[in-house]
Amino acid sequence: MIQRIIEDIEHLKIGLLGFRHECFIPALKEYGLNYTFLKQYQDIDETFDLVVESGVYDIIPEKYLSKPKYGVIGIHESPMPEGRGHAPLQWAVLNKRPNLTISLYRLNSKVDSGEIIYQQQVEISKLDTYRELEEKRQTGIVECFRNFLAEFSQGVLVLREQTGASSYHKKRQPINSHLDSTKSLDSLWDSIRICDNINYPAYFYVEGKKIILRYEVSDDNS
């Protein structure tokens, strides 16, 4: 479906929502667009033409999604409908995906099920750590949103229905950082590198004692 944008986009009132909202600012500045940061989804009202979110973990009720003229659009890092739900970075690695798919989509009342607007592929390297995956996530969001604005500035909003088999990933818990010490380090690498060294480090047990494992990738081969 193609929705026509009847105004010049520089005249639109755009809201930014979520703790990753800063990823959208570079592209908005490039196009000379004004924006307002929203502290919570309850701040969405009918004065907004478009609201863009990233890093919102609440399900936004339909009554708020329908208030902006062109809706609320958001980011999810999976090739939806596959990989809806939680922890898309970690599941992309565990599922051996070669790319992280940044999906920009229009939100509806169901989890990650709205129409796709744009998708950006970001390569996952075998040596990417959690920190590097986070950096790639942010870079991918910036590029995905920039490409969207290039299309949006031409006066169109292209909405594509999600197709294919859907899947839903569960929220990861601290226990998911527990390593099976009977396996080799090489086979555990994917399980190690998706752990957050600071907040949720990998760990295992020796004689009932918890051993915390923090890691880094080094170029030193000596």
Tab-separated table of C-alpha atoms in Angstrom:
chain	number	residue	atom	x	y	z
A	1	MET	CA	0.000	0.000	0.000
A	2	ILE	CA	1.203	3.501	-0.825
A	3	GLN	CA	0.093	6.366	1.377
A	4	ARG	CA	0.514	9.846	-0.066
A	5	ILE	CA	2.075	12.574	2.072
A	6	ILE	CA	0.146	15.710	1.264
A	7	GLU	CA	2.430	18.198	3.073
A	8	ASP	CA	6.060	19.106	2.544
A	9	ILE	CA	7.859	17.011	5.144
A	10	GLU	CA	9.689	20.037	6.591
A	11	HIS	CA	6.306	21.212	7.851
A	12	LEU	CA	5.480	17.977	9.654
A	13	LYS	CA	5.488	17.659	13.427
A	14	ILE	CA	7.601	14.608	14.261
A	15	GLY	CA	7.890	12.971	17.673
A	16	LEU	CA	10.760	10.763	18.864
A	17	LEU	CA	10.156	8.090	21.465
A	18	GLY	CA	12.333	5.511	23.234
A	19	PHE	CA	15.847	5.351	24.662
A	20	ARG	CA	17.417	4.890	21.206
A	21	HIS	CA	15.698	7.980	19.785
A	22	GLU	CA	19.064	9.682	19.154
A	23	CYS	CA	19.679	7.259	16.256
A	24	PHE	CA	17.068	9.160	14.248
A	25	ILE	CA	18.471	12.643	14.813
A	26	PRO	CA	21.328	12.672	12.235
A	27	ALA	CA	18.988	11.934	9.320
A	28	LEU	CA	16.353	14.368	10.587
A	29	LYS	CA	18.979	17.108	10.717
A	30	GLU	CA	20.166	16.262	7.201
A	31	TYR	CA	16.644	16.882	5.921
A	32	GLY	CA	16.178	19.969	8.074
A	33	LEU	CA	13.266	18.457	9.973
A	34	ASN	CA	12.049	19.535	13.381
A	35	TYR	CA	11.367	16.977	16.070
A	36	THR	CA	10.141	16.706	19.631
A	37	PHE	CA	11.292	14.112	22.151
A	38	LEU	CA	8.484	12.317	23.974
A	39	LYS	CA	9.199	10.978	27.457
A	40	GLN	CA	6.419	8.373	27.305
A	41	TYR	CA	3.938	7.053	24.780
A	42	GLN	CA	1.119	8.753	26.697
A	43	ASP	CA	2.521	12.054	25.344
A	44	ILE	CA	1.438	11.112	21.805
A	45	ASP	CA	-1.477	13.272	20.667
A	46	GLU	CA	-3.275	14.393	17.522
A	47	THR	CA	-0.908	17.324	16.934
A	48	PHE	CA	1.807	14.932	15.693
A	49	ASP	CA	2.011	13.964	12.042
A	50	LEU	CA	4.458	11.117	12.687
A	51	VAL	CA	6.017	9.482	15.738
A	52	VAL	CA	9.184	7.369	15.449
A	53	GLU	CA	10.220	4.983	18.208
A	54	SER	CA	13.147	2.747	19.058
A	55	GLY	CA	13.824	1.190	22.431
A	56	VAL	CA	10.244	1.050	23.740
A	57	TYR	CA	9.426	-2.212	25.499
A	58	ASP	CA	5.791	-1.463	26.274
A	59	ILE	CA	2.996	-2.380	23.867
A	60	ILE	CA	1.586	0.994	22.842
A	61	PRO	CA	-2.232	0.935	22.952
A	62	GLU	CA	-4.094	1.418	19.681
A	63	LYS	CA	-5.666	4.681	20.856
A	64	TYR	CA	-2.201	6.268	20.854
A	65	LEU	CA	-1.015	4.617	17.649
A	66	SER	CA	-3.925	6.108	15.722
A	67	LYS	CA	-3.438	9.698	16.879
A	68	PRO	CA	-0.590	10.843	14.561
A	69	LYS	CA	-1.728	11.473	10.986
A	70	TYR	CA	0.791	9.010	9.518
A	71	GLY	CA	0.959	6.707	12.502
A	72	VAL	CA	3.743	5.512	14.792
A	73	ILE	CA	6.687	3.786	13.146
A	74	GLY	CA	9.361	1.776	14.908
A	75	ILE	CA	12.424	-0.425	14.617
A	76	HIS	CA	12.805	-4.150	15.221
A	77	GLU	CA	16.036	-5.964	14.379
A	78	SER	CA	14.782	-9.092	12.644
A	79	PRO	CA	13.444	-10.102	9.205
A	80	MET	CA	9.841	-9.942	10.389
A	81	PRO	CA	7.607	-11.880	10.669
A	82	GLU	CA	10.494	-14.131	11.710
A	83	GLY	CA	12.024	-13.156	15.016
A	84	ARG	CA	9.294	-11.057	16.556
A	85	GLY	CA	9.597	-10.419	20.265
A	86	HIS	CA	12.669	-10.068	22.443
A	87	ALA	CA	16.481	-9.995	22.201
A	88	PRO	CA	16.815	-9.799	18.394
A	89	LEU	CA	20.612	-9.303	18.512
A	90	GLN	CA	21.216	-12.401	20.563
A	91	TRP	CA	18.797	-14.558	18.613
A	92	ALA	CA	20.299	-13.473	15.292
A	93	VAL	CA	23.655	-14.849	16.466
A	94	LEU	CA	22.242	-18.006	18.039
A	95	ASN	CA	20.268	-18.713	14.859
A	96	LYS	CA	23.480	-18.371	12.795
A	97	ARG	CA	22.122	-15.512	10.697
A	98	PRO	CA	24.705	-13.866	8.418
A	99	ASN	CA	22.985	-10.490	8.789
A	100	LEU	CA	21.161	-8.393	11.310
A	101	THR	CA	17.997	-7.163	9.593
A	102	ILE	CA	16.919	-3.691	10.685
A	103	SER	CA	13.165	-3.467	10.002
A	104	LEU	CA	11.343	-0.144	10.031
A	105	TYR	CA	7.607	-0.764	10.293
A	106	ARG	CA	4.351	0.889	11.256
A	107	LEU	CA	3.139	-0.239	14.650
A	108	ASN	CA	-0.255	-1.769	15.273
A	109	SER	CA	-1.841	-3.278	18.370
A	110	LYS	CA	-0.048	-6.632	17.964
A	111	VAL	CA	3.592	-7.370	18.738
A	112	ASP	CA	5.918	-6.560	15.795
A	113	SER	CA	3.237	-7.343	13.224
A	114	GLY	CA	2.698	-4.035	11.402
A	115	GLU	CA	3.461	-3.268	7.765
A	116	ILE	CA	7.131	-3.134	6.751
A	117	ILE	CA	8.321	0.254	5.492
A	118	TYR	CA	12.042	-0.369	4.928
A	119	GLN	CA	14.658	-3.018	5.762
A	120	GLN	CA	18.423	-2.639	6.075
A	121	GLN	CA	20.884	-5.537	6.202
A	122	VAL	CA	23.941	-5.321	8.472
A	123	GLU	CA	26.544	-8.076	8.228
A	124	ILE	CA	27.343	-10.088	11.352
A	125	SER	CA	30.965	-11.106	11.696
A	126	LYS	CA	32.049	-14.253	13.529
A	127	LEU	CA	34.137	-12.028	15.825
A	128	ASP	CA	31.452	-9.459	16.615
A	129	THR	CA	30.941	-9.112	20.346
A	130	TYR	CA	27.829	-7.832	22.091
A	131	ARG	CA	29.294	-4.306	22.146
A	132	GLU	CA	30.073	-4.402	18.425
A	133	LEU	CA	26.628	-5.793	17.633
A	134	GLU	CA	25.112	-2.876	19.550
A	135	GLU	CA	27.218	-0.464	17.498
A	136	LYS	CA	26.089	-2.161	14.298
A	137	ARG	CA	22.488	-1.985	15.487
A	138	GLN	CA	22.744	1.770	15.946
A	139	THR	CA	24.537	2.304	12.625
A	140	GLY	CA	21.910	0.168	10.883
A	141	ILE	CA	19.080	2.153	12.438
A	142	VAL	CA	20.650	5.412	11.270
A	143	GLU	CA	21.027	4.134	7.686
A	144	CYS	CA	17.596	2.501	7.598
A	145	PHE	CA	15.917	5.683	8.772
A	146	ARG	CA	17.936	7.793	6.344
A	147	ASN	CA	16.790	5.612	3.439
A	148	PHE	CA	13.218	5.866	4.666
A	149	LEU	CA	13.408	9.668	4.737
A	150	ALA	CA	14.713	9.701	1.167
A	151	GLU	CA	11.498	7.955	0.102
A	152	PHE	CA	9.297	9.876	2.511
A	153	SER	CA	10.606	13.207	1.204
A	154	GLN	CA	9.220	12.266	-2.219
A	155	GLY	CA	5.728	12.337	-0.719
A	156	VAL	CA	5.078	8.618	-0.298
A	157	LEU	CA	4.892	6.169	2.580
A	158	VAL	CA	5.203	2.627	1.218
A	159	LEU	CA	3.697	-0.051	3.474
A	160	ARG	CA	4.254	-3.746	2.775
A	161	GLU	CA	2.394	-6.536	4.557
A	162	GLN	CA	4.593	-9.029	6.394
A	163	THR	CA	4.694	-12.376	4.596
A	164	GLY	CA	6.044	-15.831	5.397
A	165	ALA	CA	6.207	-17.957	8.523
A	166	SER	CA	6.246	-16.066	11.797
A	167	SER	CA	8.218	-16.838	14.927
A	168	TYR	CA	8.418	-15.245	18.354
A	169	HIS	CA	11.540	-15.097	20.497
A	170	LYS	CA	11.334	-15.142	24.265
A	171	LYS	CA	12.910	-12.609	26.573
A	172	ARG	CA	16.366	-13.645	27.721
A	173	GLN	CA	16.986	-13.957	31.449
A	174	PRO	CA	20.252	-13.793	33.476
A	175	ILE	CA	20.237	-17.601	33.576
A	176	ASN	CA	20.710	-17.592	29.800
A	177	SER	CA	24.299	-16.414	30.426
A	178	HIS	CA	25.023	-19.765	32.130
A	179	LEU	CA	27.543	-21.742	30.057
A	180	ASP	CA	27.644	-25.519	29.768
A	181	SER	CA	31.168	-26.205	31.063
A	182	THR	CA	31.180	-29.665	29.485
A	183	LYS	CA	31.422	-28.061	26.025
A	184	SER	CA	34.501	-26.603	24.357
A	185	LEU	CA	35.112	-22.846	24.370
A	186	ASP	CA	35.024	-22.828	20.590
A	187	SER	CA	31.535	-24.341	20.532
A	188	LEU	CA	30.437	-21.906	23.261
A	189	TRP	CA	31.715	-18.783	21.482
A	190	ASP	CA	28.310	-17.656	20.182
A	191	SER	CA	26.807	-18.107	23.650
A	192	ILE	CA	29.682	-16.124	25.176
A	193	ARG	CA	29.811	-13.208	22.729
A	194	ILE	CA	26.135	-12.331	23.066
A	195	CYS	CA	26.584	-11.772	26.809
A	196	ASP	CA	26.895	-8.266	28.189
A	197	ASN	CA	30.217	-8.151	30.091
A	198	ILE	CA	28.884	-5.525	32.495
A	199	ASN	CA	25.242	-6.352	33.169
A	200	TYR	CA	24.848	-10.028	32.233
A	201	PRO	CA	28.301	-11.640	31.979
A	202	ALA	CA	28.746	-15.257	30.989
A	203	TYR	CA	29.335	-17.643	33.877
A	204	PHE	CA	29.715	-21.291	34.845
A	205	TYR	CA	30.178	-23.282	38.054
A	206	VAL	CA	33.152	-25.107	39.541
A	207	GLU	CA	32.580	-27.059	42.777
A	208	GLY	CA	29.462	-25.031	43.463
A	209	LYS	CA	31.213	-21.689	42.980
A	210	LYS	CA	30.053	-19.265	40.302
A	211	ILE	CA	32.841	-18.357	37.889
A	212	ILE	CA	32.173	-15.148	35.949
A	213	LEU	CA	33.706	-14.972	32.478
A	214	ARG	CA	34.332	-11.607	30.820
A	215	TYR	CA	35.842	-11.564	27.354
A	216	GLU	CA	37.375	-9.415	24.641
A	217	VAL	CA	38.600	-9.961	21.079
A	218	SER	CA	42.253	-9.057	20.564
A	219	ASP	CA	44.440	-8.800	17.487
A	220	ASP	CA	47.411	-10.081	19.514
A	221	ASN	CA	48.320	-13.549	18.168
A	222	SER	CA	51.425	-14.010	20.260
